[in-house]
GROMACS .gro file of N, CA, C and O in nm:
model
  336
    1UNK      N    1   9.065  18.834   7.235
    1UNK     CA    2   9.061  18.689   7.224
    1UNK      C    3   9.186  18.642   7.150
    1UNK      O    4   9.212  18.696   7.042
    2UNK      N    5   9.288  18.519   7.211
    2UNK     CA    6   9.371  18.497   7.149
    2UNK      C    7   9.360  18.390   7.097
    2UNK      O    8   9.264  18.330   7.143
    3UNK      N    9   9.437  18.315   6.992
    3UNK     CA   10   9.380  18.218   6.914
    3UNK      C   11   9.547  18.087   7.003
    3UNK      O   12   9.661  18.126   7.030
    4UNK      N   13   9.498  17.957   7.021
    4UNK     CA   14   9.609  17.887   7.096
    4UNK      C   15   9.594  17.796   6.979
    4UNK      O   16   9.483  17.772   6.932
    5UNK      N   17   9.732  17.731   6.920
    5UNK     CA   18   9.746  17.605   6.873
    5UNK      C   19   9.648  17.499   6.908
    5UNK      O   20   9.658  17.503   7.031
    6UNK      N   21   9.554  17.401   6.881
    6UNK     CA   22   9.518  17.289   6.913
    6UNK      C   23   9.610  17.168   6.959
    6UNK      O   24   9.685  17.115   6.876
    7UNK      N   25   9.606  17.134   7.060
    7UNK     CA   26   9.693  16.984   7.104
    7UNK      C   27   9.702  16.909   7.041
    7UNK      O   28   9.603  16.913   6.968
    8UNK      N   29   9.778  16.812   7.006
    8UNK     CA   30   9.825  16.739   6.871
    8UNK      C   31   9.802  16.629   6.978
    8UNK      O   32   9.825  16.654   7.096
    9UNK      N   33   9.761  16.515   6.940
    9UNK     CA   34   9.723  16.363   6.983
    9UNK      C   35   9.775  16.272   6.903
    9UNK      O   36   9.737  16.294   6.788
   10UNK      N   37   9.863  16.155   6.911
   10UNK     CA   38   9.925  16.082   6.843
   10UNK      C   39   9.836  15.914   6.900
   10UNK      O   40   9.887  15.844   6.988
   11UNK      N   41   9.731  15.885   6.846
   11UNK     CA   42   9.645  15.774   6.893
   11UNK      C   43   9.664  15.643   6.839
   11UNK      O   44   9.594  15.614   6.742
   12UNK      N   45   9.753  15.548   6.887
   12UNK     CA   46   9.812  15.415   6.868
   12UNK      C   47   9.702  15.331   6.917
   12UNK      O   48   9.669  15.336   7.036
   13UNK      N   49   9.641  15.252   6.832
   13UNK     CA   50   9.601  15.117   6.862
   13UNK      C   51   9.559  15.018   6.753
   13UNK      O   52   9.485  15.066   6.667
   14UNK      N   53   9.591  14.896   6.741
   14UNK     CA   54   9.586  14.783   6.637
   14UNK      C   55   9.427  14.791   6.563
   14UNK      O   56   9.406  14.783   6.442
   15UNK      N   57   9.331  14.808   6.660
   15UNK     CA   58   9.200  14.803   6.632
   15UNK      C   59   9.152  14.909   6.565
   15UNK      O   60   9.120  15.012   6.625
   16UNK      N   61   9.142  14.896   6.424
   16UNK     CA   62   9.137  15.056   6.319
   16UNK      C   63   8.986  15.092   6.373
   16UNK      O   64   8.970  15.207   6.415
   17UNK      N   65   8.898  15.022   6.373
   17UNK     CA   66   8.772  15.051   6.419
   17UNK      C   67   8.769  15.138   6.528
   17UNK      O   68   8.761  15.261   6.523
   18UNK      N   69   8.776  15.061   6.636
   18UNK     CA   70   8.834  15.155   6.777
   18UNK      C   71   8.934  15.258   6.720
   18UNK      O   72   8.875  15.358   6.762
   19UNK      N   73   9.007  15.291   6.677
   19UNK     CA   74   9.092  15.432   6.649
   19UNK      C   75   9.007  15.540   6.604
   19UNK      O   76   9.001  15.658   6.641
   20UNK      N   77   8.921  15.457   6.488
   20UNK     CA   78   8.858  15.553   6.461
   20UNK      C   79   8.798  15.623   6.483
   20UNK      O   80   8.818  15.742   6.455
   21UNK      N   81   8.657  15.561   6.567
   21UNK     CA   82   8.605  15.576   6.661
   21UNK      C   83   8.618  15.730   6.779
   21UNK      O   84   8.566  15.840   6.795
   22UNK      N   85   8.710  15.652   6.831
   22UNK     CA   86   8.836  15.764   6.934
   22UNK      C   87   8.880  15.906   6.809
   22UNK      O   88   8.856  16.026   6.825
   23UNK      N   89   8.914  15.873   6.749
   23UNK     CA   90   8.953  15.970   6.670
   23UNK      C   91   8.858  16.040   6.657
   23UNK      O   92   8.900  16.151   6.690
   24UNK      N   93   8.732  16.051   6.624
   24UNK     CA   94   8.635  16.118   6.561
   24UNK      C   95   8.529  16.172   6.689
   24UNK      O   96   8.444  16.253   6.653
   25UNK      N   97   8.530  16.138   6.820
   25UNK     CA   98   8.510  16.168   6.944
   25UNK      C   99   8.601  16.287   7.040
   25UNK      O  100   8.560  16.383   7.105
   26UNK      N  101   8.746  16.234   7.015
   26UNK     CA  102   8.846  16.364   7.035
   26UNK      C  103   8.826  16.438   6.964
   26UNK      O  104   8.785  16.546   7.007
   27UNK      N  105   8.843  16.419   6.811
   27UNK     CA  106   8.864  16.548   6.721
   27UNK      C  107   8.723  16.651   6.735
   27UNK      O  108   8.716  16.760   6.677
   28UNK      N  109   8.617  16.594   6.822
   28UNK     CA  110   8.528  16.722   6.821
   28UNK      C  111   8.568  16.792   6.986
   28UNK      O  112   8.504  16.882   7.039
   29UNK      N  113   8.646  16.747   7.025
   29UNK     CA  114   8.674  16.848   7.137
   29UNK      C  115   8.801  16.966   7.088
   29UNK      O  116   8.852  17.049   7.163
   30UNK      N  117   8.831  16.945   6.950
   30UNK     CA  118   8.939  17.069   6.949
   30UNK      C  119   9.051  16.999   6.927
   30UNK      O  120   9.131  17.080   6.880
   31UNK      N  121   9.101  16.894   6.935
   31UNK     CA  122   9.205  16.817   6.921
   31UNK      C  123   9.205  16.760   6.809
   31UNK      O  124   9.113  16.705   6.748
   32UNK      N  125   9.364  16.784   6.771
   32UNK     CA  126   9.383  16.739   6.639
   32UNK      C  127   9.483  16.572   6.656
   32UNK      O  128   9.586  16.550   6.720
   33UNK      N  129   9.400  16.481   6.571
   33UNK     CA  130   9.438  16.314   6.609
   33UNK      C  131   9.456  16.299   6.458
   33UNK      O  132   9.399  16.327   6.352
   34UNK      N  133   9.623  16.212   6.530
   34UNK     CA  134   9.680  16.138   6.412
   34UNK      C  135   9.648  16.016   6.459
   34UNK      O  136   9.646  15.989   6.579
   35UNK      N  137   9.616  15.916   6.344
   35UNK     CA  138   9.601  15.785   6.435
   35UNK      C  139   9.726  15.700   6.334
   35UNK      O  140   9.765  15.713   6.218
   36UNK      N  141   9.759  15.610   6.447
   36UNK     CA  142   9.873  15.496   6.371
   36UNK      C  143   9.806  15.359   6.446
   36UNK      O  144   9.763  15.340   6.559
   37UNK      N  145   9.818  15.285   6.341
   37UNK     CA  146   9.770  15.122   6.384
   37UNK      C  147   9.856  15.023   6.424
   37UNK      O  148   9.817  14.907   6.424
   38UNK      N  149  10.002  15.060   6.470
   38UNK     CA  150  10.099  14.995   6.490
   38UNK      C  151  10.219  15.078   6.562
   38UNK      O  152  10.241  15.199   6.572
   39UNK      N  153  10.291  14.955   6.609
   39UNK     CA  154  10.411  15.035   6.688
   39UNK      C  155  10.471  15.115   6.585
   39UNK      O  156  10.482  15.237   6.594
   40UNK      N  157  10.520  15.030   6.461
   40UNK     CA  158  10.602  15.058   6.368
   40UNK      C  159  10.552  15.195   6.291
   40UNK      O  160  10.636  15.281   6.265
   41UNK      N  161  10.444  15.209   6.263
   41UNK     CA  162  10.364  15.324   6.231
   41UNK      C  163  10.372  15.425   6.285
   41UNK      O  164  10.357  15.533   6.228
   42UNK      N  165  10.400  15.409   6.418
   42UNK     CA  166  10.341  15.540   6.531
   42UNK      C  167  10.533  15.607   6.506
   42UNK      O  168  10.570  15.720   6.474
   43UNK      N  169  10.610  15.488   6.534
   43UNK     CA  170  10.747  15.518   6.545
   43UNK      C  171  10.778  15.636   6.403
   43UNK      O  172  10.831  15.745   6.424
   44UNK      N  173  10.742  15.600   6.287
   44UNK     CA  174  10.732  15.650   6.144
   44UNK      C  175  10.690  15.807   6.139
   44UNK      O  176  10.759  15.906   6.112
   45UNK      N  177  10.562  15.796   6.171
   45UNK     CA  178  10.473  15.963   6.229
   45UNK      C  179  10.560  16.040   6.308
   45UNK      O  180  10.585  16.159   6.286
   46UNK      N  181  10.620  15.954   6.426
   46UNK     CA  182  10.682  16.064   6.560
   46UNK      C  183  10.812  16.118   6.424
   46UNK      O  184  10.812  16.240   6.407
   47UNK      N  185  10.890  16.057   6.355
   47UNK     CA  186  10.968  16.118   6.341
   47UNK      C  187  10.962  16.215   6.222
   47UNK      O  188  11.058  16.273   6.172
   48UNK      N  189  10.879  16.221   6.197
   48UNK     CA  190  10.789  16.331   6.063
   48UNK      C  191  10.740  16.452   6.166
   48UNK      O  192  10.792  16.564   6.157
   49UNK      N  193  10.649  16.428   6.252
   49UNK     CA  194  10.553  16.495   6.334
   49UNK      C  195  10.590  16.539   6.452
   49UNK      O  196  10.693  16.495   6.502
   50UNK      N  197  10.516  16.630   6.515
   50UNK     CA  198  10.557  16.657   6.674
   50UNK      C  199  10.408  16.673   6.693
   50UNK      O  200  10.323  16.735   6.628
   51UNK      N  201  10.400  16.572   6.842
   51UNK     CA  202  10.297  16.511   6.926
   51UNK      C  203  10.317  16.571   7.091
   51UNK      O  204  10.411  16.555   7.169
   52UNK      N  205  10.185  16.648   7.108
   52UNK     CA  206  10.195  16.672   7.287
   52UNK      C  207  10.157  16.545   7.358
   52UNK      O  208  10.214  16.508   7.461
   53UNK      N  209  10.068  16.485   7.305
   53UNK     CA  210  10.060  16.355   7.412
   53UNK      C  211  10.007  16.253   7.303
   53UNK      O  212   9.952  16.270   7.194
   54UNK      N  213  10.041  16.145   7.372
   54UNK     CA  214  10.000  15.969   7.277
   54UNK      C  215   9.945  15.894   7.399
   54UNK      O  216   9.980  15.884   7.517
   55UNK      N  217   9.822  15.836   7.306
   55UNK     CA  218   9.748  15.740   7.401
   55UNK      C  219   9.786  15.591   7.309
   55UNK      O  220   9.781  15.554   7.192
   56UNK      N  221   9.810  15.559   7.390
   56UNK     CA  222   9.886  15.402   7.301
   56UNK      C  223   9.828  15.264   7.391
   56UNK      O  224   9.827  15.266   7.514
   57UNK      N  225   9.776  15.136   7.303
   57UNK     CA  226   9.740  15.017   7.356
   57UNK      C  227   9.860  14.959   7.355
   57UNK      O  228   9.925  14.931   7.255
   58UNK      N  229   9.895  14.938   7.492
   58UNK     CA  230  10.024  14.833   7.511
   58UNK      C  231  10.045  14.720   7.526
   58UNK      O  232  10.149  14.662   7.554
   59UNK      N  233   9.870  14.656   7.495
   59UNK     CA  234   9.875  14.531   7.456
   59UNK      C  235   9.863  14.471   7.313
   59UNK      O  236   9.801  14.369   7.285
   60UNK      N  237   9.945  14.565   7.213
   60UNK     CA  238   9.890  14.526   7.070
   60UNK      C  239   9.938  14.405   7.023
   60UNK      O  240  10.043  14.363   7.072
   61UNK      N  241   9.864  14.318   6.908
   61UNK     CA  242   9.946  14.207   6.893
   61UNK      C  243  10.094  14.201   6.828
   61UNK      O  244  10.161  14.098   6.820
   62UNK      N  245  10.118  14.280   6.801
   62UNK     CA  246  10.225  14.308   6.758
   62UNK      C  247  10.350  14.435   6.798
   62UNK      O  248  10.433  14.467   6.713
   63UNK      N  249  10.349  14.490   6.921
   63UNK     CA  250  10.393  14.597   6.972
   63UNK      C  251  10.567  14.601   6.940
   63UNK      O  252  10.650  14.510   6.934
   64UNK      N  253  10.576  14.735   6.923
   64UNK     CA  254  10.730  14.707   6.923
   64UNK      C  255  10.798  14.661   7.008
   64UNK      O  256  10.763  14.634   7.123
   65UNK      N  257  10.924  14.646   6.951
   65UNK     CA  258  11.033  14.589   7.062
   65UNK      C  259  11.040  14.674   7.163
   65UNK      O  260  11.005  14.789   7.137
   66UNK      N  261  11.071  14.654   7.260
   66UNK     CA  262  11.093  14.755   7.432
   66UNK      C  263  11.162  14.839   7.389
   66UNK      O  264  11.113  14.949   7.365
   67UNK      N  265  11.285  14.815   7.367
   67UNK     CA  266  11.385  14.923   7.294
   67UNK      C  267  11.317  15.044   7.230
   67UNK      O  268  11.307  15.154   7.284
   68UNK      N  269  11.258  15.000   7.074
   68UNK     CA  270  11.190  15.086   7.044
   68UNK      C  271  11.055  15.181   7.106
   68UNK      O  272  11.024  15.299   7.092
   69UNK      N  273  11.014  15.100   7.159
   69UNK     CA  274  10.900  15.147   7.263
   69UNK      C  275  10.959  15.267   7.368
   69UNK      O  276  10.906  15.378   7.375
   70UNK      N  277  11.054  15.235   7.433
   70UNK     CA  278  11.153  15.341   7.473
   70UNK      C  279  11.158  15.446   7.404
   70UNK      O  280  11.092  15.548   7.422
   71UNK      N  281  11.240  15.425   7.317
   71UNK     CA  282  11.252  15.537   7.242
   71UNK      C  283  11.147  15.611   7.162
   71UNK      O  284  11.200  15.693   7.087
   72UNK      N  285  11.058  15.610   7.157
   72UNK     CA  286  10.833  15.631   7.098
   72UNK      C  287  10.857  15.700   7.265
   72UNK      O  288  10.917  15.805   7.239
   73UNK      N  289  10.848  15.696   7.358
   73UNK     CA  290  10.828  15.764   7.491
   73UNK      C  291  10.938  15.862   7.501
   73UNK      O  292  10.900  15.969   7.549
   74UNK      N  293  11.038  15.859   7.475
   74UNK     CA  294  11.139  15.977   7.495
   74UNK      C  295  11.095  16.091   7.395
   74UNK      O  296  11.076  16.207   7.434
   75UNK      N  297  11.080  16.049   7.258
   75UNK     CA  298  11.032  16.153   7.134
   75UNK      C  299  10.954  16.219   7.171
   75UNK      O  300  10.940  16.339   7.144
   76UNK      N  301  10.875  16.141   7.250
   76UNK     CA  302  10.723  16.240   7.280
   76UNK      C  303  10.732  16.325   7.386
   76UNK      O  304  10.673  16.433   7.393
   77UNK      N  305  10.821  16.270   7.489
   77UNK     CA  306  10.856  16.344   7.585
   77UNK      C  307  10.898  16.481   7.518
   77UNK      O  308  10.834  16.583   7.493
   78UNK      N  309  11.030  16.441   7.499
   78UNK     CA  310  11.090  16.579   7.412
   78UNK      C  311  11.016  16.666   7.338
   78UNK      O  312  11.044  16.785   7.353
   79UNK      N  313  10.906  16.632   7.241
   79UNK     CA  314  10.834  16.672   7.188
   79UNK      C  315  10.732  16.776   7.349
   79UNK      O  316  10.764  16.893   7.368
   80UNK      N  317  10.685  16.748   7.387
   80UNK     CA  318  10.582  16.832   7.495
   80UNK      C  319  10.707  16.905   7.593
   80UNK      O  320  10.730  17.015   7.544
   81UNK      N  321  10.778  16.885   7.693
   81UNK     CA  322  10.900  16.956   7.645
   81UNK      C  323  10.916  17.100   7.639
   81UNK      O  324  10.907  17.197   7.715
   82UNK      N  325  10.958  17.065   7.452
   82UNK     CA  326  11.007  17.185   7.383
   82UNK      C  327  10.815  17.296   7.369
   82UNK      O  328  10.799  17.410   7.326
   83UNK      N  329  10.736  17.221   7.410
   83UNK     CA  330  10.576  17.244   7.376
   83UNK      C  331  10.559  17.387   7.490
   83UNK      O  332  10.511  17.498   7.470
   84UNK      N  333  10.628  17.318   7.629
   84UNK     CA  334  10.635  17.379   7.724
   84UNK      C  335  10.666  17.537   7.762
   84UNK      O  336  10.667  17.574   7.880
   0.00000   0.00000   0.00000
């Protein structure tokens, strides 16, 4: 039996309730969830952290700029990737 890393989840959404929620529903399947409540947040984590996949609300009231939002999708890319 070999032992595999757990998938890292990077879970963006404004609604802390709902995150939490989600958070505590994934995390019993084996998955390990960071949650961020903001664009600006999530942007902060990616560059501390490495994330295989992000589930993100892209209607938050406050979402980052496109630009940045761009660049939150390339990190993560890169991040799963190098996962590969």
């Amino acid at each position: 039996h070999t032992s595999t890393a757990p998938v890292r989840l990077l879970l963006i959404d404004d609604e802390q309730g709902f995150v939490n929620v989600l958070a505590k529903r994934i995390g019993k399947r084996h998955i390990e969830v960071r949650k961020a409540c903001s664009g600006f947040e999530a942007i902060q984590i990616q560059r501390e952290e490495k994330f295989d996949v992000a589930l993100l609300d892209l209607k938050m009231d406050y979402l980052i700029k496109p630009c940045d939002f761009g660049m939150l999708i390339d990190k993560i890319q890169q991040a799963v990737s190098r996962r590969r």
